[in-house]
GROMACS .gro file of C-alpha atoms in nm:
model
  262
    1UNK     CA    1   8.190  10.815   8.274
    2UNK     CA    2   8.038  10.500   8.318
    3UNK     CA    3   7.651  10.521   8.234
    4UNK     CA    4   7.501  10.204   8.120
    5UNK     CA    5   7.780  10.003   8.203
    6UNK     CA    6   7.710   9.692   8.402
    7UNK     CA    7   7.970   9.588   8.678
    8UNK     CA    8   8.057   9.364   8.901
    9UNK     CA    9   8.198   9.431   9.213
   10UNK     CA   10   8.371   9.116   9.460
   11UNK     CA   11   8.399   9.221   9.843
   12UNK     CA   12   8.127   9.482   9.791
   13UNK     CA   13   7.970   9.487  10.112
   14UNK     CA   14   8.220   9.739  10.263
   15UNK     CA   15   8.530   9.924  10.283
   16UNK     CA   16   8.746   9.964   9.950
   17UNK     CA   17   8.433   9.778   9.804
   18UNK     CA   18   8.161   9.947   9.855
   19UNK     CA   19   8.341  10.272   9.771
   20UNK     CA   20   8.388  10.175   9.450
   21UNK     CA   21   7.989  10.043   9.449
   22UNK     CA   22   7.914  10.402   9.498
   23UNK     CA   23   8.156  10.574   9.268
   24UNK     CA   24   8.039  10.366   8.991
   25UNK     CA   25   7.729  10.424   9.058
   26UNK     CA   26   7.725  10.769   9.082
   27UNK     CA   27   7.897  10.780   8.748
   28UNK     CA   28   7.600  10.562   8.569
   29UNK     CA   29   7.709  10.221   8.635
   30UNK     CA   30   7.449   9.898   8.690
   31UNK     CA   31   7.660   9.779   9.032
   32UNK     CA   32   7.618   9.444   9.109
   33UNK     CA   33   7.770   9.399   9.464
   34UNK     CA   34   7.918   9.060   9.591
   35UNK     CA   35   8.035   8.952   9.946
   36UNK     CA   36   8.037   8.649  10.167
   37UNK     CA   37   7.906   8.925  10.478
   38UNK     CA   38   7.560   8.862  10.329
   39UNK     CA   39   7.365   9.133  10.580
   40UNK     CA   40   7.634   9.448  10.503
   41UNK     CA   41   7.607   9.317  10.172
   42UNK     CA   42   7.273   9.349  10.098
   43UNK     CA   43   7.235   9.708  10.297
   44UNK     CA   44   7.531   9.809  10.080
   45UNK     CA   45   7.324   9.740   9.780
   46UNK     CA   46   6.992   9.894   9.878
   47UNK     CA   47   7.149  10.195   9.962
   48UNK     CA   48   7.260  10.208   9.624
   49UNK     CA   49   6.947  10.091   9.387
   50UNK     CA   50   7.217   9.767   9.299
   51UNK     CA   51   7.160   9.439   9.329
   52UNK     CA   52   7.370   9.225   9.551
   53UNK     CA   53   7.444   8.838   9.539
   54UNK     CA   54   7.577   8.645   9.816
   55UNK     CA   55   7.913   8.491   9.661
   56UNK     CA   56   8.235   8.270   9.785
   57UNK     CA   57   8.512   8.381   9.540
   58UNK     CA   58   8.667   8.062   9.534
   59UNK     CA   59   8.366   7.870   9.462
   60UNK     CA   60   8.347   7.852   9.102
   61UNK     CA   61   7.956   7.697   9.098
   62UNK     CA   62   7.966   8.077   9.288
   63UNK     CA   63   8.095   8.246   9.017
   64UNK     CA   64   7.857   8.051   8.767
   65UNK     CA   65   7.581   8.185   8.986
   66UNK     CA   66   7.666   8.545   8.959
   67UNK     CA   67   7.778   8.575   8.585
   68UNK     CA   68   7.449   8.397   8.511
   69UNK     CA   69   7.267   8.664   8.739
   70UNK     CA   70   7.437   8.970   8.577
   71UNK     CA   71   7.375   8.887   8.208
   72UNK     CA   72   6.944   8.727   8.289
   73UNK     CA   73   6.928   9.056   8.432
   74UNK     CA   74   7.147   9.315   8.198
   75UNK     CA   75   7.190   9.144   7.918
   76UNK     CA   76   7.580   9.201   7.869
   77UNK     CA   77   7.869   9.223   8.159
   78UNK     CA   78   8.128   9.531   8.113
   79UNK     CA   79   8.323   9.555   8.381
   80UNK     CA   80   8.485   9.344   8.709
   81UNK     CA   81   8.633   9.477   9.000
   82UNK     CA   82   8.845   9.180   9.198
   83UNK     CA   83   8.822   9.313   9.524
   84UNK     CA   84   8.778   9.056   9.785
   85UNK     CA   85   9.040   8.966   9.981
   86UNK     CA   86   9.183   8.885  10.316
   87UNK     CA   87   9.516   8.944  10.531
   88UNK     CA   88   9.688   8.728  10.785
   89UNK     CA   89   9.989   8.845  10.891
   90UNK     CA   90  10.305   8.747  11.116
   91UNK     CA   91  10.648   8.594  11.073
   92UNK     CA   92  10.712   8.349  10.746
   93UNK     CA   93  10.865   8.047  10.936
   94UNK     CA   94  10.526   8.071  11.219
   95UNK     CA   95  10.238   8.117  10.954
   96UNK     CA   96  10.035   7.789  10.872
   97UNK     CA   97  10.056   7.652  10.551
   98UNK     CA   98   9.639   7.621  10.605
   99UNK     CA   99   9.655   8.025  10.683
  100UNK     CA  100   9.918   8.057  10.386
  101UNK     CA  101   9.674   7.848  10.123
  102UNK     CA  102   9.366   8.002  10.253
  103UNK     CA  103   9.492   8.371  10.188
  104UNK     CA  104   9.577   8.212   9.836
  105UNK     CA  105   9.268   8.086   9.778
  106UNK     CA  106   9.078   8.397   9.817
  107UNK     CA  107   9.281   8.621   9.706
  108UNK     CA  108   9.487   8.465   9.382
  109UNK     CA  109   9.302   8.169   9.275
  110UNK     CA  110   8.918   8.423   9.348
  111UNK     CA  111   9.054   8.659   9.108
  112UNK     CA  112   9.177   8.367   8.851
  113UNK     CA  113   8.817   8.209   8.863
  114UNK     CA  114   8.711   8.588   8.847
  115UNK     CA  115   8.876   8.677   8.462
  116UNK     CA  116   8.801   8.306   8.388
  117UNK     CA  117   8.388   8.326   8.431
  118UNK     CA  118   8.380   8.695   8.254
  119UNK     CA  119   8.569   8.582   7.933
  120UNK     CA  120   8.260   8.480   7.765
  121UNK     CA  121   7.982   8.764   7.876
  122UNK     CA  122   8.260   9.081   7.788
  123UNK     CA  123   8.381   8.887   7.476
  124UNK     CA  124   8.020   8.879   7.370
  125UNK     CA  125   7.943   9.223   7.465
  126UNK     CA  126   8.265   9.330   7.256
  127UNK     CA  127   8.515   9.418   7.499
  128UNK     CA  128   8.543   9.488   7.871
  129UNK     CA  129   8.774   9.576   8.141
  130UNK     CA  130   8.906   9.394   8.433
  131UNK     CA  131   9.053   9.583   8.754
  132UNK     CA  132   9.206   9.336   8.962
  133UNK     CA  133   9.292   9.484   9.362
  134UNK     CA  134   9.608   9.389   9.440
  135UNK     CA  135   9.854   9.585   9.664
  136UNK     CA  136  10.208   9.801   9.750
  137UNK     CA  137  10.272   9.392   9.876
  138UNK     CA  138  10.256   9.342   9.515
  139UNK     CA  139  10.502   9.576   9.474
  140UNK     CA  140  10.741   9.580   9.716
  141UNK     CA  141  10.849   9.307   9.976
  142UNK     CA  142  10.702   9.409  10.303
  143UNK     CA  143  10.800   9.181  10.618
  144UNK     CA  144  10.491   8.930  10.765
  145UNK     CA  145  10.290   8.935  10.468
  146UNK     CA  146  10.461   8.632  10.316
  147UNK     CA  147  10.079   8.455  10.241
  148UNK     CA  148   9.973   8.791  10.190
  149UNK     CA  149  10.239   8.960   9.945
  150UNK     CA  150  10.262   8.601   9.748
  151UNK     CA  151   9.893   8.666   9.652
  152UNK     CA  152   9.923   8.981   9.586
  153UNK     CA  153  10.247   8.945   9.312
  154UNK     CA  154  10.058   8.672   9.159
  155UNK     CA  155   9.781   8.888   9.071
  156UNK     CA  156  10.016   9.126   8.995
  157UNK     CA  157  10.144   8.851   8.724
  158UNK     CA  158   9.837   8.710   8.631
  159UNK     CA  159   9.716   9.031   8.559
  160UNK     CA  160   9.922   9.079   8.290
  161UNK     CA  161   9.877   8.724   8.150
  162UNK     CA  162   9.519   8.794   8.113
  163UNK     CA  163   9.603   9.156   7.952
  164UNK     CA  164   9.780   8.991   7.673
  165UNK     CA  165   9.584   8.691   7.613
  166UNK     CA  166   9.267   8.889   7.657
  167UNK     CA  167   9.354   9.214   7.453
  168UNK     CA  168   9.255   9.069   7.068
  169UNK     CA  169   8.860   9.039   7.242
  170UNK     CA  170   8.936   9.417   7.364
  171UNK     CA  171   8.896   9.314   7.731
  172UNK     CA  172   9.141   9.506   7.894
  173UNK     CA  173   9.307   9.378   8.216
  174UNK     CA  174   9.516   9.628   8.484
  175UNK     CA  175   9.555   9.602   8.883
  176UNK     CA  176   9.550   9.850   9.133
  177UNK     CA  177   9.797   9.839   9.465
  178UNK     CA  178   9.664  10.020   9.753
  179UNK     CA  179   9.894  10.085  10.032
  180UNK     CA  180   9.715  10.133  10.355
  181UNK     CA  181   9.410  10.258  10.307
  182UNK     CA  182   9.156  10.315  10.616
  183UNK     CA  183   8.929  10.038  10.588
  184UNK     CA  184   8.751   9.773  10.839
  185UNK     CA  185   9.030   9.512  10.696
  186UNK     CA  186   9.324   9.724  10.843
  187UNK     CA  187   9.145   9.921  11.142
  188UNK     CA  188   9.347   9.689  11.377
  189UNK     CA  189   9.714   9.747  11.202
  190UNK     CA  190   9.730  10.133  11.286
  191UNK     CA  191   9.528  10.247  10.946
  192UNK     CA  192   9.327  10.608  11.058
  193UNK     CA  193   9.255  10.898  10.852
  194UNK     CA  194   9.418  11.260  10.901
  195UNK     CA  195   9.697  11.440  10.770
  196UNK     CA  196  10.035  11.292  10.944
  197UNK     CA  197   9.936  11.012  11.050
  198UNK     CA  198  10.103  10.778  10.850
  199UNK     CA  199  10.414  10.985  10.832
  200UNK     CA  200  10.638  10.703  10.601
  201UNK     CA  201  10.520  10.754  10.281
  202UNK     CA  202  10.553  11.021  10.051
  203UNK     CA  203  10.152  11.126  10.115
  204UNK     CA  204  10.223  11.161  10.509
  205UNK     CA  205   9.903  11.018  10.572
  206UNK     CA  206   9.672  10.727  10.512
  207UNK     CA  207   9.445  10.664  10.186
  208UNK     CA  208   9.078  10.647  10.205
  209UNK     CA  209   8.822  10.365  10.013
  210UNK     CA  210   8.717  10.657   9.755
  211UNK     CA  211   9.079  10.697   9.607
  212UNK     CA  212   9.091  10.366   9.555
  213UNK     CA  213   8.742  10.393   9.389
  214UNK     CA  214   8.819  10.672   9.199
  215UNK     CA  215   9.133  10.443   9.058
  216UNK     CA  216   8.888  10.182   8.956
  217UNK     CA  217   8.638  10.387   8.757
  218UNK     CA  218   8.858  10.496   8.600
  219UNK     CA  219   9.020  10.200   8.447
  220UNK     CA  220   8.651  10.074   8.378
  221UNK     CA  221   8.601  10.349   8.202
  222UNK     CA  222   8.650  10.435   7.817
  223UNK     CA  223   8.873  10.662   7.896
  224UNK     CA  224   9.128  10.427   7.990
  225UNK     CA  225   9.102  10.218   7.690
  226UNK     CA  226   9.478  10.258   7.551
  227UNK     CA  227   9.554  10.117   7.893
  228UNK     CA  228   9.593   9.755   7.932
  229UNK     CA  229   9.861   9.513   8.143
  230UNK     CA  230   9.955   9.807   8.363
  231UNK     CA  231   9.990   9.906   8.735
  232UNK     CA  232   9.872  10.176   8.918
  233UNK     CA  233  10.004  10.252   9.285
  234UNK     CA  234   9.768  10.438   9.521
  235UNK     CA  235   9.976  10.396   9.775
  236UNK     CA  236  10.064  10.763   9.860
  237UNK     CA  237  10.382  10.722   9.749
  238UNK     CA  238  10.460  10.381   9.947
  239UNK     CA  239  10.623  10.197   9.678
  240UNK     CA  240  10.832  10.465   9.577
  241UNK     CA  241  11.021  10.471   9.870
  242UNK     CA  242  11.019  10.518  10.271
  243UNK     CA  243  11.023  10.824  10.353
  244UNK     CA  244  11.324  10.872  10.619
  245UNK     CA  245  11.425  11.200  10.565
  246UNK     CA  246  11.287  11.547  10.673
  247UNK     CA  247  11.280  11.763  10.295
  248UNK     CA  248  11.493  12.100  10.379
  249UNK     CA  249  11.257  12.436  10.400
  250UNK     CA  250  11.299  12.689  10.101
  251UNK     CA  251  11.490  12.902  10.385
  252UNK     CA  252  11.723  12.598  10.406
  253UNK     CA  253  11.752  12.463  10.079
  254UNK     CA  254  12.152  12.551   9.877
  255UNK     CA  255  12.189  12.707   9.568
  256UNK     CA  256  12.539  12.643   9.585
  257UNK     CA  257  12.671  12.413   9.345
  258UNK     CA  258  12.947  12.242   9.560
  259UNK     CA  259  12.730  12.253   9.823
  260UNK     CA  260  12.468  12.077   9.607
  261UNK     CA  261  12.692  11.807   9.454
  262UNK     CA  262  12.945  11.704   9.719
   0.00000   0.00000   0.00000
């Protein structure tokens, strides 16, 4: 789905990341991986034939570095994945304005200088797709994630400034909002795999790094390219709604129509 695409890939070094590293891969993809954990990010990319480049989002001379990388060494650029990011979470009026800028920094303004420094190399390649990871806090408001969930609606907005400014050079632009998904980043808020285990949303359980990945090759893809300026929840059903109520069995369930309407 992707073969001889080249793509680049922020936060690459592990969890939702790397996933998507090795989807695209596997689908034909020239991966280039980037992560300030230069060791995992390097193993990362040997495991997968890619090349990786040690990279501070919010560094634009960092950005500079790895456009200029990707296009000396493919020619053309196809495809970004915003993916780095971090959390810090706790009560609004106790978080730090440096902890509230700092998730801000990496996670809004990385992904701004992100679409910014890819303009040129897609526009030039004729087109090009854009997946920018933001999250169900992009979505919905959920309590102690006020750094957090203000990142994540701006890239939830900024993702659909870029779709429209960016659709007449055919570079399509979407975001993707995980809910919890089991990854290093959320290990220590209660995120494990298994059916049941996160029994609030819809799903009943928690997501894994590949369905994420499988969201984002998907969007890089050609066969996504009528879809531009949207957003796709893979959140298990998160956003949607809590789940607070137990469905009735079939054995249960009315087919009276009093019963059913009163």
């Amino acid at each position: 789905m992707l073969d001889g695409k080249v793509v680049i890939i922020t936060g690459g070094a592990r969890g939702m990341g790397a996933a998507t590293a090795r989807r695209c891969a596997a689908e034909g993809a020239r991966v280039v991986l980037t992560d300030v954990l230069i060791e995992e990010g390097a193993a990362t990319a040997k495991e997968l034939d890619a090349q990786f480049v040690p990279h501070d989002v919010t560094k634009p001379g960092d950005w500079g570095e790895v456009v200029a990388t990707v296009t000396e060494a493919y020619g053309r650029l196809d495809g970004l994945v915003n993916n780095a990011g971090i959390a810090v979470q706790g009560p609004l009026e106790r978080q730090s304005l440096e902890e509230f800028e700092r998730v801000l920094k990496v996670n809004l303004v990385g992904v701004f200088l992100g679409v910014q420094s890819v303009v040129a190399p897609m526009r030039a390649a004729g087109g090009g797709s854009i997946v920018n990871i933001s999250s169900v806090a992009g979505l919905t408001a959920l309590p102690g994630t006020s750094g957090y969930g203000a990142s994540k609606w701006g890239v939830r907005g900024l993702t659909k400034i870029a779709a429209v400014e960016l659709g007449p050079d055919r570079i399509r632009v979407n975001s993707i909002h995980p809910g919890m998904i089991v990854t290093p980043m959320t290990a220590g808020h209660g995120a494990v795999s298994g059916a049941g285990r996160f029994p609030i949303v819809a799903a009943g359980r928690c997501g894994e790094p590949e369905e994420v990945a499988q969201a984002s090759a998907f969007l890089l893809s050609d066969a996504a390219s009528y879809i531009t300026g949207a957003e796709l929840a893979v959140d298990g059903g998160w956003a949607a709604g809590i789940t607070q109520f137990r469905a009735p069995t079939s054995a249960e369930a009315t087919t009276d129509e009093t019963a059913a309407t009163t």
